[in-house]
mmCIF file of C-alpha atoms in Angstrom:
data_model
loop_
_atom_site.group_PDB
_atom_site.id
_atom_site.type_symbol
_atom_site.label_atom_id
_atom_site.label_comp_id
_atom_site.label_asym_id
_atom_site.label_seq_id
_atom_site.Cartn_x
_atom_site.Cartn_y
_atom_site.Cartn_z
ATOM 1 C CA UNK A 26 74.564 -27.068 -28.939
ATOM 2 C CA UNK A 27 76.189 -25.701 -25.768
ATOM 3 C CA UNK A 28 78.970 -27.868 -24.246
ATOM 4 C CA UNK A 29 79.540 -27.982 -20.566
ATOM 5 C CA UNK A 30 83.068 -28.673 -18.513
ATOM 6 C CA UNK A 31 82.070 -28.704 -14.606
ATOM 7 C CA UNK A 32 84.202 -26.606 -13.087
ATOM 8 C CA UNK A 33 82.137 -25.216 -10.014
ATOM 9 C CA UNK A 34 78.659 -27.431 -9.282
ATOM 10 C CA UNK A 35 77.301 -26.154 -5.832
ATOM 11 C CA UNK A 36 76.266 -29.278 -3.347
ATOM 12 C CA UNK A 37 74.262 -28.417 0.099
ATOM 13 C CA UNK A 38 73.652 -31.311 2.708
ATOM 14 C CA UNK A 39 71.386 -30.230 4.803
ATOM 15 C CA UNK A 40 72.306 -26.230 4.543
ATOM 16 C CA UNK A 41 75.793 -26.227 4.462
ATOM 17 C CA UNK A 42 77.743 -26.021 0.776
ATOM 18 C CA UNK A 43 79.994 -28.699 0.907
ATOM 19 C CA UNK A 44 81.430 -27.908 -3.284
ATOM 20 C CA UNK A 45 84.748 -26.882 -1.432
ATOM 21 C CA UNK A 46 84.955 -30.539 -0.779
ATOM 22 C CA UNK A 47 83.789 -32.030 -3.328
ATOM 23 C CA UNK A 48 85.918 -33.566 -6.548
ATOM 24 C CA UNK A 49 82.490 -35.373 -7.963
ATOM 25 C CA UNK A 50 78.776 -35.180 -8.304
ATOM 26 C CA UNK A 51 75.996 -37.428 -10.066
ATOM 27 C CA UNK A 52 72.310 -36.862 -9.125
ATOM 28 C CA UNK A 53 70.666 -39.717 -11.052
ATOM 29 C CA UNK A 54 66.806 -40.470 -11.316
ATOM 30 C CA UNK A 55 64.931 -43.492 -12.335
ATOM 31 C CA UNK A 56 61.721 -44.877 -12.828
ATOM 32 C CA UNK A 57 60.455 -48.647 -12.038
ATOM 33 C CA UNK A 58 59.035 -50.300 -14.898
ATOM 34 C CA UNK A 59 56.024 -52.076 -14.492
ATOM 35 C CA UNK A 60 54.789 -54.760 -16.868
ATOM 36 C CA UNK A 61 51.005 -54.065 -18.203
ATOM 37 C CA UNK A 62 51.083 -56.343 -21.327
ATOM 38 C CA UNK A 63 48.314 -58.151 -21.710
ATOM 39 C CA UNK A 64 46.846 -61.126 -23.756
ATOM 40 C CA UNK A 65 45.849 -57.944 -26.095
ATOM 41 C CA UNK A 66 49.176 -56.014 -26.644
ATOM 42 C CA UNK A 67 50.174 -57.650 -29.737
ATOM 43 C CA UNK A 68 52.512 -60.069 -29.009
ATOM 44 C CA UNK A 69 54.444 -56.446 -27.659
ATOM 45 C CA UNK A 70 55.519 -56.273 -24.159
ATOM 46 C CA UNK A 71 53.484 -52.492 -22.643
ATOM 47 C CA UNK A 72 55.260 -51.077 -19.491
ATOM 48 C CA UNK A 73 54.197 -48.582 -17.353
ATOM 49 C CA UNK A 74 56.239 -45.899 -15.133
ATOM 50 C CA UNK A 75 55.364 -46.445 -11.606
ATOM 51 C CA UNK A 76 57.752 -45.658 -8.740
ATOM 52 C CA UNK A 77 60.030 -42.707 -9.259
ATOM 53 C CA UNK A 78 63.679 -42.762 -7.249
ATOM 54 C CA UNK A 79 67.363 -40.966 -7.512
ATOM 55 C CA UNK A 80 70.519 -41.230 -6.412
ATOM 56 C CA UNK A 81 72.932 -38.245 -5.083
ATOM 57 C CA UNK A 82 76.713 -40.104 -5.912
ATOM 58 C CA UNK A 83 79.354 -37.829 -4.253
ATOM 59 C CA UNK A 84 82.952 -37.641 -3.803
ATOM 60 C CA UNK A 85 84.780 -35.710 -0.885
ATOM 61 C CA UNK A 86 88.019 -34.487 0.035
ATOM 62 C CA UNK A 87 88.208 -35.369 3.910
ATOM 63 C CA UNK A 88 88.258 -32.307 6.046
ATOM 64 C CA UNK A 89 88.053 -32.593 9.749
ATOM 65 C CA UNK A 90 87.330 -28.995 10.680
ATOM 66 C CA UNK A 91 84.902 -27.363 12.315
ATOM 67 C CA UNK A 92 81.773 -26.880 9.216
ATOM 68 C CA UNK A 93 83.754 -28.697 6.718
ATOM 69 C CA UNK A 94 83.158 -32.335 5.472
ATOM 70 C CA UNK A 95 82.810 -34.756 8.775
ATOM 71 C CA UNK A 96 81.668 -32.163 11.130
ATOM 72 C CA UNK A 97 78.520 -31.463 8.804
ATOM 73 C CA UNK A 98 78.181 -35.762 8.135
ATOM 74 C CA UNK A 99 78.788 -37.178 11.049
ATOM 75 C CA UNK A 100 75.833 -35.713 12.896
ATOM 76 C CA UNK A 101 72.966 -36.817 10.318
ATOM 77 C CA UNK A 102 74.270 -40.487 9.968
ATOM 78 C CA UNK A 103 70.756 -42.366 9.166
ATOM 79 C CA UNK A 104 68.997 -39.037 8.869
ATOM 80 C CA UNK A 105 66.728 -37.761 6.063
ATOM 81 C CA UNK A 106 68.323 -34.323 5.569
ATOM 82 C CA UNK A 107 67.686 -31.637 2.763
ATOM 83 C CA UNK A 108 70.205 -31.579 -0.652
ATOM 84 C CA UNK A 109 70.574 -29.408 -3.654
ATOM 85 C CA UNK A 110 72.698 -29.347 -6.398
ATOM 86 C CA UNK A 111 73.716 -27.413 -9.783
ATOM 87 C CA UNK A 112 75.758 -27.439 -12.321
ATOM 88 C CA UNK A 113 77.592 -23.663 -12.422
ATOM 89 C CA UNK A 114 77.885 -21.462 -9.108
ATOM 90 C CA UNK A 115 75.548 -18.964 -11.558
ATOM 91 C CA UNK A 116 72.336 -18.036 -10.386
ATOM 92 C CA UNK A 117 69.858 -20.516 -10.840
ATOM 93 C CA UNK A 118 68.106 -20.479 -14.155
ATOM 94 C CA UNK A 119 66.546 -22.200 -17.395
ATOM 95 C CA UNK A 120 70.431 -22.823 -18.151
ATOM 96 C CA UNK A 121 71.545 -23.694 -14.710
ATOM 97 C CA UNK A 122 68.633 -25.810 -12.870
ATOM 98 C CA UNK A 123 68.809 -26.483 -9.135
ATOM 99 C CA UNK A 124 67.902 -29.882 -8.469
ATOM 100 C CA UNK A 125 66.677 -30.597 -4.964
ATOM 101 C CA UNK A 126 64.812 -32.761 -2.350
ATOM 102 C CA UNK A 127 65.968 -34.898 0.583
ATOM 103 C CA UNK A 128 68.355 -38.143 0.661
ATOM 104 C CA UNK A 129 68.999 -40.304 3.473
ATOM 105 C CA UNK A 130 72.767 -40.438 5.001
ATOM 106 C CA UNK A 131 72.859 -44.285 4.615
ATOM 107 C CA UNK A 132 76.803 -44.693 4.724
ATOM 108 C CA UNK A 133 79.581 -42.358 5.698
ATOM 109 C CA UNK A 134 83.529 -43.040 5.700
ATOM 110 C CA UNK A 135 85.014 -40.848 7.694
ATOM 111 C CA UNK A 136 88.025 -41.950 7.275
ATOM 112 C CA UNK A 137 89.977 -43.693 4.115
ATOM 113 C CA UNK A 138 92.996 -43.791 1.937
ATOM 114 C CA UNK A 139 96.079 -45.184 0.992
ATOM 115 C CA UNK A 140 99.712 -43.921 2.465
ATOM 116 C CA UNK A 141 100.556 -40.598 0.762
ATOM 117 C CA UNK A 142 97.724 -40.157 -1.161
ATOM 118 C CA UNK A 143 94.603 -37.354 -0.261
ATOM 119 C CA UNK A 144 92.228 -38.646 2.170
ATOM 120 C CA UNK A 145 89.430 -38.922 -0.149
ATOM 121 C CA UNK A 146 85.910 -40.895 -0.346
ATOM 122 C CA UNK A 147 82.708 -41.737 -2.155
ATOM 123 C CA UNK A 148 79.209 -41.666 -0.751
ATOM 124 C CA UNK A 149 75.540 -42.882 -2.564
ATOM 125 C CA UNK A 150 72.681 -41.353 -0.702
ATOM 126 C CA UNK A 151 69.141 -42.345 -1.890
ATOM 127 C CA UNK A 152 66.951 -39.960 -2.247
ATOM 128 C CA UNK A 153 63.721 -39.677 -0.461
ATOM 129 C CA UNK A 154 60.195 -38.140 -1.125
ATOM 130 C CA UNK A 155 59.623 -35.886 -4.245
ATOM 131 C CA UNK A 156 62.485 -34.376 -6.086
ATOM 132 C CA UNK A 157 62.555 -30.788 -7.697
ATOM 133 C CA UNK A 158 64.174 -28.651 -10.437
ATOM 134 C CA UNK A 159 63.979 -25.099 -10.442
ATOM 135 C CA UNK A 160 64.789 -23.158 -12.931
ATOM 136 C CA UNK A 161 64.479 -19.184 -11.576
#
């Protein structure tokens, strides 16, 4: 089994690569249960999938300058904007997916941190609409 250290994930908000920034990246999915037991399932409790969702979790260095970090944020504050995201700068392939849809820019700290330390923050955006992996 192939072991993986990320060393160089790609992330794009909205067209712009934004991995020089970024220390941290989590694109997690999920999947609402639904109850569907029944007086007939057996004294079992039968769920169904029903609403599919993710989350793109990311953590940026702060970079003020012109196509870095806030410059490409800022503008698309409570917009639904394009993402993608992979594990390896590699091409994309069965061994390096791109995952990819939209997420909304629901938060945005533009600025943070404690006395001497790197200006640094997290963001969660949720995604939005249908989700994708590609694989070639």
């Amino acid at each position: 089994m192939a072991k993986l250290v990320l060393k160089d994930a790609v992330v794009s908000i909205n067209g712009t690569d934004l991995s020089t920034w970024c220390s941290s990246a989590t694109l997690e999915f999920e999947v609402d249960e639904q109850d569907a037991t029944t007086f007939t399932s057996g004294g079992y409790s039968e769920v169904l999938g029903g609403l599919k969702s993710g989350t793109l979790s990311l953590t940026f260095k702060q970079d003020y300058a012109a196509g870095a970090v806030d410059a490409t944020l800022w503008p698309i504050l409570g917009e639904v904007v394009p993402f993608t995201l992979k594990a390896k700068s590699a091409a994309t392939s069965a061994t390096n997916p791109l995952y990819g849809g939209n997420v909304l820019i629901a938060g945005y700290t533009p600025v943070g941190g404690e006395v001497g330390n790197i200006a640094e923050f997290e963001v969660e955006f949720p995604t939005s609409g249908a989700l994708t992996r590609a694989t070639a």
